[in-house]
XYZ file of C-alpha atoms in Angstrom:
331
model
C -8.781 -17.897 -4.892
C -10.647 -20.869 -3.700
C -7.210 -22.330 -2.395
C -6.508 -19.830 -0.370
C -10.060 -19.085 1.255
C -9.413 -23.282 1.790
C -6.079 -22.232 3.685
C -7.522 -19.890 5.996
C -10.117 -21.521 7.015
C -7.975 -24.320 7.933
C -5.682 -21.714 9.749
C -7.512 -19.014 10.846
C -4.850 -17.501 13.294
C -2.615 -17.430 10.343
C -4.718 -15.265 8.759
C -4.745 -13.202 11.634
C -1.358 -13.087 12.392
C -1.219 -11.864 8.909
C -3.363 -9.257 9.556
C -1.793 -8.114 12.646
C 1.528 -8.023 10.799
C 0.337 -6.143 8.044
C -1.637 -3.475 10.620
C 2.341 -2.442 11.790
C 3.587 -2.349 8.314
C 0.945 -0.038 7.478
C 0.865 2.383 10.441
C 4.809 2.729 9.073
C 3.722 3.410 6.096
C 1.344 5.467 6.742
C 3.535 7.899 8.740
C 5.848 8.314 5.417
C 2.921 8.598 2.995
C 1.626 11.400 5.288
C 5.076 13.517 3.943
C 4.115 12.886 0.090
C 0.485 13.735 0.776
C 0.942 16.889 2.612
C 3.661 18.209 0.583
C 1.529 17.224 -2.958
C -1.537 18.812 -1.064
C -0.109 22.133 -0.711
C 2.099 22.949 -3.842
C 1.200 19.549 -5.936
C 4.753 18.216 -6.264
C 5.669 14.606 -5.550
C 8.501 14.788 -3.554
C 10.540 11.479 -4.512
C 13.453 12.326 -2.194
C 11.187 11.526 0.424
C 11.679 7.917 1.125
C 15.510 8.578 1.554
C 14.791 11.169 3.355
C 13.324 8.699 6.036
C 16.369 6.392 5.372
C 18.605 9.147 6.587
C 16.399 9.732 9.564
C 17.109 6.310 10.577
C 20.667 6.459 10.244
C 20.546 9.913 12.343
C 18.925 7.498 15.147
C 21.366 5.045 14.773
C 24.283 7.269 15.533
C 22.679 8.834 17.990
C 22.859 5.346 19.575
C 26.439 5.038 18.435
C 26.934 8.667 20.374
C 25.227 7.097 23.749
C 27.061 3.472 23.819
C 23.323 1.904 23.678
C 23.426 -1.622 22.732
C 20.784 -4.944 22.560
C 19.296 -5.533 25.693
C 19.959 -2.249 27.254
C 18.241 -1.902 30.597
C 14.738 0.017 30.057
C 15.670 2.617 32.404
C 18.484 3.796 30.305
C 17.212 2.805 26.955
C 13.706 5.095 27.319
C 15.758 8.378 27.393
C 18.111 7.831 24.930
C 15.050 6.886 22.506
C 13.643 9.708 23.338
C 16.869 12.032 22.742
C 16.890 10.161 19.136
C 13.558 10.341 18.163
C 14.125 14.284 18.816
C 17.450 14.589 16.947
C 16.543 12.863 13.743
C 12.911 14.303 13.726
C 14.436 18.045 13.876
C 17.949 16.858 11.495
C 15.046 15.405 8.894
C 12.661 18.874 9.144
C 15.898 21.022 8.588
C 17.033 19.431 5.782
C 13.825 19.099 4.449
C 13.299 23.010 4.640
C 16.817 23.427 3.373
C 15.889 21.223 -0.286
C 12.545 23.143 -0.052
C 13.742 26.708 -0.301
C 17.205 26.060 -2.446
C 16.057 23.201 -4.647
C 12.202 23.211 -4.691
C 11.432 27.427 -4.673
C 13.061 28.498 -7.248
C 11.131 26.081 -9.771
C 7.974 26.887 -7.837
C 6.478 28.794 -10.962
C 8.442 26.452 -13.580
C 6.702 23.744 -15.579
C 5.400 20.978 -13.451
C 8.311 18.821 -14.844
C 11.387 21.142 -13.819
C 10.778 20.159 -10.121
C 9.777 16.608 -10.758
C 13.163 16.356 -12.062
C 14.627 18.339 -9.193
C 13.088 15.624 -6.463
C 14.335 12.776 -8.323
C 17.967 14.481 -8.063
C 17.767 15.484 -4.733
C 16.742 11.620 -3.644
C 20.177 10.082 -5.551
C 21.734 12.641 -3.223
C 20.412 11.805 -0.533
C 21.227 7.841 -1.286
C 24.668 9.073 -1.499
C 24.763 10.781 1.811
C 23.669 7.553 3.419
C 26.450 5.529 1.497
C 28.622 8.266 2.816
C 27.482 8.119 6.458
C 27.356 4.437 6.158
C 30.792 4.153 5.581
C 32.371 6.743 8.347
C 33.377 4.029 10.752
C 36.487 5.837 11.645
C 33.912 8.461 13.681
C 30.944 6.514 13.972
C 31.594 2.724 14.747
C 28.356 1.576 14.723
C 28.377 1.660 11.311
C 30.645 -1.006 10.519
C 33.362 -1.345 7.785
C 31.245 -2.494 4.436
C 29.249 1.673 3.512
C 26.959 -0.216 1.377
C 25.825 -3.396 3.785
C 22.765 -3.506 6.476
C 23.583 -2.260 9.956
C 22.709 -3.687 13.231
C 20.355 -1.521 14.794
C 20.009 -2.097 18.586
C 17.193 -4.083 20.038
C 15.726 -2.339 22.339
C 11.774 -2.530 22.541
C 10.404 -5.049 24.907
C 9.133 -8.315 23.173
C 6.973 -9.724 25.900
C 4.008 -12.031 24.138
C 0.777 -9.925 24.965
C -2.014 -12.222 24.521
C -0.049 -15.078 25.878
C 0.920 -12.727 28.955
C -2.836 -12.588 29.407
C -3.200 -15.572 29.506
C -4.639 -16.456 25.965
C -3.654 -19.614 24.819
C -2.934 -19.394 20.607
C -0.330 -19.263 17.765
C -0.575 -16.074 17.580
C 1.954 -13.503 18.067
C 1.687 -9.892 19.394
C 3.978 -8.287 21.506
C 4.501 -5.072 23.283
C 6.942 -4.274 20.144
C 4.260 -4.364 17.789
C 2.503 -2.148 20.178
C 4.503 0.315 20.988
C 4.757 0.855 16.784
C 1.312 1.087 16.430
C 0.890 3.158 19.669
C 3.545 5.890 18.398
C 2.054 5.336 15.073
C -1.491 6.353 15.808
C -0.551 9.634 17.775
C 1.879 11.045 15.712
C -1.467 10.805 13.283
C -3.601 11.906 15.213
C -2.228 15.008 15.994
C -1.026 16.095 12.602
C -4.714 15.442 11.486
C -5.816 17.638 14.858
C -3.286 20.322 14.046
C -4.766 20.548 10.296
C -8.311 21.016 10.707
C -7.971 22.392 14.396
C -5.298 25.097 14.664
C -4.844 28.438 12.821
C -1.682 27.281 10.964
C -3.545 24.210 9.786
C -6.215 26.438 8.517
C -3.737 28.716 6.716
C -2.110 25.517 5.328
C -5.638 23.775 4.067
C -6.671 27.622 2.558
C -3.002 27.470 1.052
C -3.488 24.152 -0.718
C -6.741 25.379 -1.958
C -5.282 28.113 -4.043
C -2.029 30.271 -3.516
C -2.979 33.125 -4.807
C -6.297 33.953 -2.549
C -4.261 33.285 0.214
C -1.783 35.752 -0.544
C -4.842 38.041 -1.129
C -5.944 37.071 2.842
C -2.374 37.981 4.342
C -0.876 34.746 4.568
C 2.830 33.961 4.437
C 2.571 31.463 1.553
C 6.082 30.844 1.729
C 6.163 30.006 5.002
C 3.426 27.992 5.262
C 5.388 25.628 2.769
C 8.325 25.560 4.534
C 6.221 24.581 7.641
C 4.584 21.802 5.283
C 7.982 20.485 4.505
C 8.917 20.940 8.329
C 6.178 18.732 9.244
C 6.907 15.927 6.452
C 10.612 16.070 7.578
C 10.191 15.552 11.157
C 7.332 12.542 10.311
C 9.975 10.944 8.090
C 12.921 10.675 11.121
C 10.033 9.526 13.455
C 9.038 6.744 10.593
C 12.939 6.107 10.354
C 13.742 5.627 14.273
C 10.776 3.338 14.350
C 11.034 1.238 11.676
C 14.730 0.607 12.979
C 13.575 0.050 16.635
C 11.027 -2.518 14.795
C 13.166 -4.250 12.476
C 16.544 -4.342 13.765
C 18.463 -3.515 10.711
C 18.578 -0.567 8.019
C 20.101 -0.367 5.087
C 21.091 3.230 2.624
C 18.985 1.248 -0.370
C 16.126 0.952 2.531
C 14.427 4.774 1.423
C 13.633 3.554 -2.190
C 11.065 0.691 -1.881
C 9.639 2.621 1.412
C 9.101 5.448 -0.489
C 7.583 3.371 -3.423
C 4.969 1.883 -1.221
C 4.139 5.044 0.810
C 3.615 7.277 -2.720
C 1.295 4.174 -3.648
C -0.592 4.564 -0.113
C -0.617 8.599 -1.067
C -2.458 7.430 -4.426
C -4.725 4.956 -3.148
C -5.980 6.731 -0.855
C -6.270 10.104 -2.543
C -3.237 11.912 -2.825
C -3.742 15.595 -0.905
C -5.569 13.753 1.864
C -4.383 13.193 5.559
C -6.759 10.483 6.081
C -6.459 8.752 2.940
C -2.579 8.747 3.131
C -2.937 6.899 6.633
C -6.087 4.548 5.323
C -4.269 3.391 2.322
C -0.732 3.245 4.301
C -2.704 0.061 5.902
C -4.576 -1.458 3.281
C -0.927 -1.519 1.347
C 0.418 -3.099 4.530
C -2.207 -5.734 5.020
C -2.386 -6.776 0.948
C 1.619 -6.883 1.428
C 1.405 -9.246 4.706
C -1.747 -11.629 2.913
C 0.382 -11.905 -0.820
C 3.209 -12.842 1.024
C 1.868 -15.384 3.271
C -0.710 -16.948 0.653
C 1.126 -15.920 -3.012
C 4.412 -15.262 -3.058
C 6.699 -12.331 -1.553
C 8.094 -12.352 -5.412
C 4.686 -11.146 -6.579
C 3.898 -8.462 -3.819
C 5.038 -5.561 -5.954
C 2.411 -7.000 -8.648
C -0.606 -7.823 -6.595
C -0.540 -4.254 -4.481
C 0.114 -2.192 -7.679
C -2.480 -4.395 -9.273
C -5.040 -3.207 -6.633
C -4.187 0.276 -7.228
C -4.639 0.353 -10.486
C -8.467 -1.477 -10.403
C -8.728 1.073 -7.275
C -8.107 3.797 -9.655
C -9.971 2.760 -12.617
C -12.777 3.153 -10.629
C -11.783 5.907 -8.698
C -9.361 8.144 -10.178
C -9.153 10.313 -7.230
C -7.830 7.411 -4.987
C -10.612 6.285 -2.151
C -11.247 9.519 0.181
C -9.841 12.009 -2.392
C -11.904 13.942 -4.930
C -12.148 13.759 -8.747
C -11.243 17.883 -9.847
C -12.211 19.276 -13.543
C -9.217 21.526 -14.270
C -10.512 24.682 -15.784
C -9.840 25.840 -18.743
């Protein structure tokens, strides 16, 4: 510890490069954590297949590229549209086949032991893997994808990369462009308003009195049902967004890519109180910014170890994660 409080205060804009890196990390791991929260919130199931979920949304965006002939450096003027047309198209591909697991693979174990559909998730996420190693490999109709189904594809570069603070005329190392800010941008309103449509709107309402307990809000005429399959809606179409954007970020996705997302997003869930909108998005950034500082001042091999490490002293403390609530089950 004392060596590395030595290092940044040597380099200070290391440390907040760091920071900064780790803010844009976390905002895109917030936005997947936000699908395991809501989803846990309302009918308490951990939906595993989640993270691949997300990696299929960001194939969906890729071939949507494919579909338009968009490549690196496409002019702005074209680019913007087609973004927009693939943001669309996986968001509404990722909600449908979310409700489509809910009500075939997910209802019918709705009143089974909490382990039946536990088991259920984890199946539906190897098949969902598999459809990406599928899609992956379909270069005959999609040629984007290349000829190797299991290696990384090139996702097109498209965001603008102009230096912000240096554009401004801030002389320092550090690095922040109008990619990282067009993440966090997106990010932060796709947040906002699912946390404004929860607490604000009458379908939030029915979803927050549906979380609370099933069976009184049956008793109050609401479509319990339905208000599930909205809940999975919602988590579907946050998933494509997360997987067009973390493509537009990083340049490259892989069918493995859904697995370690998904890890680190069901650990923001957790830490920050699994059930909870805000706590999904709060710990989605502290997990990116302990990711970004153990990288840059331990080592990326012991990541994994120091951010589960903090989760468990988190939750020691706080078994209810750091916004969410410790409830006695009745007997």
């Amino acid at each position: 510890m004392p060596k590395i409080v030595g290092e940044i205060v040597r380099s200070p804009e290391v440390f907040i490069q760091q920071l900064l890196v780790g803010l844009v990390n976390g905002a895109l791991i917030a936005i997947i954590a936000l699908g395991y929260t809501m989803v846990y919130g309302i009918i308490e199931l951990i939906n595993f297949a989640h993270g691949d979920l997300y990696m299929l949304g960001a194939f969906a965006s890729l071939t949507v590229f494919g579909a338009f002939g968009i490549q690196d450096g496409a002019p702005l003027g074209i680019a913007i549209p087609v973004m927009l047309v693939a943001l669309i198209a996986c968001s509404v591909f990722c909600a449908g086949l979310n409700i489509i697991v809910e009500k075939y693979a997910y209802r019918p174990l709705r009143n089974a032991p909490r382990l039946a559909p536990l088991i259920s998730a984890i199946g539906v996420s190897f098949i969902f893997q598999n459809m990406g190693l599928f899609w992956g490999g379909l270069k005959a109709f999609i040629p984007v994808m290349g000829s190797n189904s299991a290696a990384p594809k090139s996702f097109p570069d498209l965001l603008p990369r102009v230096d912000i603070l240096k554009f401004l005329g801030i002389q320092t190392s550090i690095v922040f462009t109008t990619k990282d800010l067009i993440v966090l941008v997106v990010a932060a309103v796709l947040m906002v308003l699912l946390h404004v449509f929860v607490q604000y709107t009458r379908l939030g309402k029915a979803m927050r009195a549906t979380a609370q307990s099933r069976d009184a809000a049956k008793i109050m005429g609401i479509n319990v049902d339905q208000i599930i399959a909205l809940t999975f809606l919602i988590g579907g179409a946050l998933a494509g967004s997360a997987g067009i954007l973390v493509g537009l970020y990083n340049n490259t996705i892989v069918f493995t890519m859904g697995f370690t997302a998904g890890l680190r997003a069901f650990t923001a869930a957790v830490l920050g109180g699994i059930g909870n909108i805000v706590g999904a998005m709060l710990g989605g950034v502290l997990i990116g910014l302990l990711s970004s500082l153990s990288d840059q001042y331990l080592s990326s091999r012991w990541t994994n170890a120091w951010v589960f490490g903090v989760l468990v002293v988190i939750l020691a403390f706080r078994p209810g994660g750091l916004l969410g609530e410790n409830v006695q089950e009745k007997v």
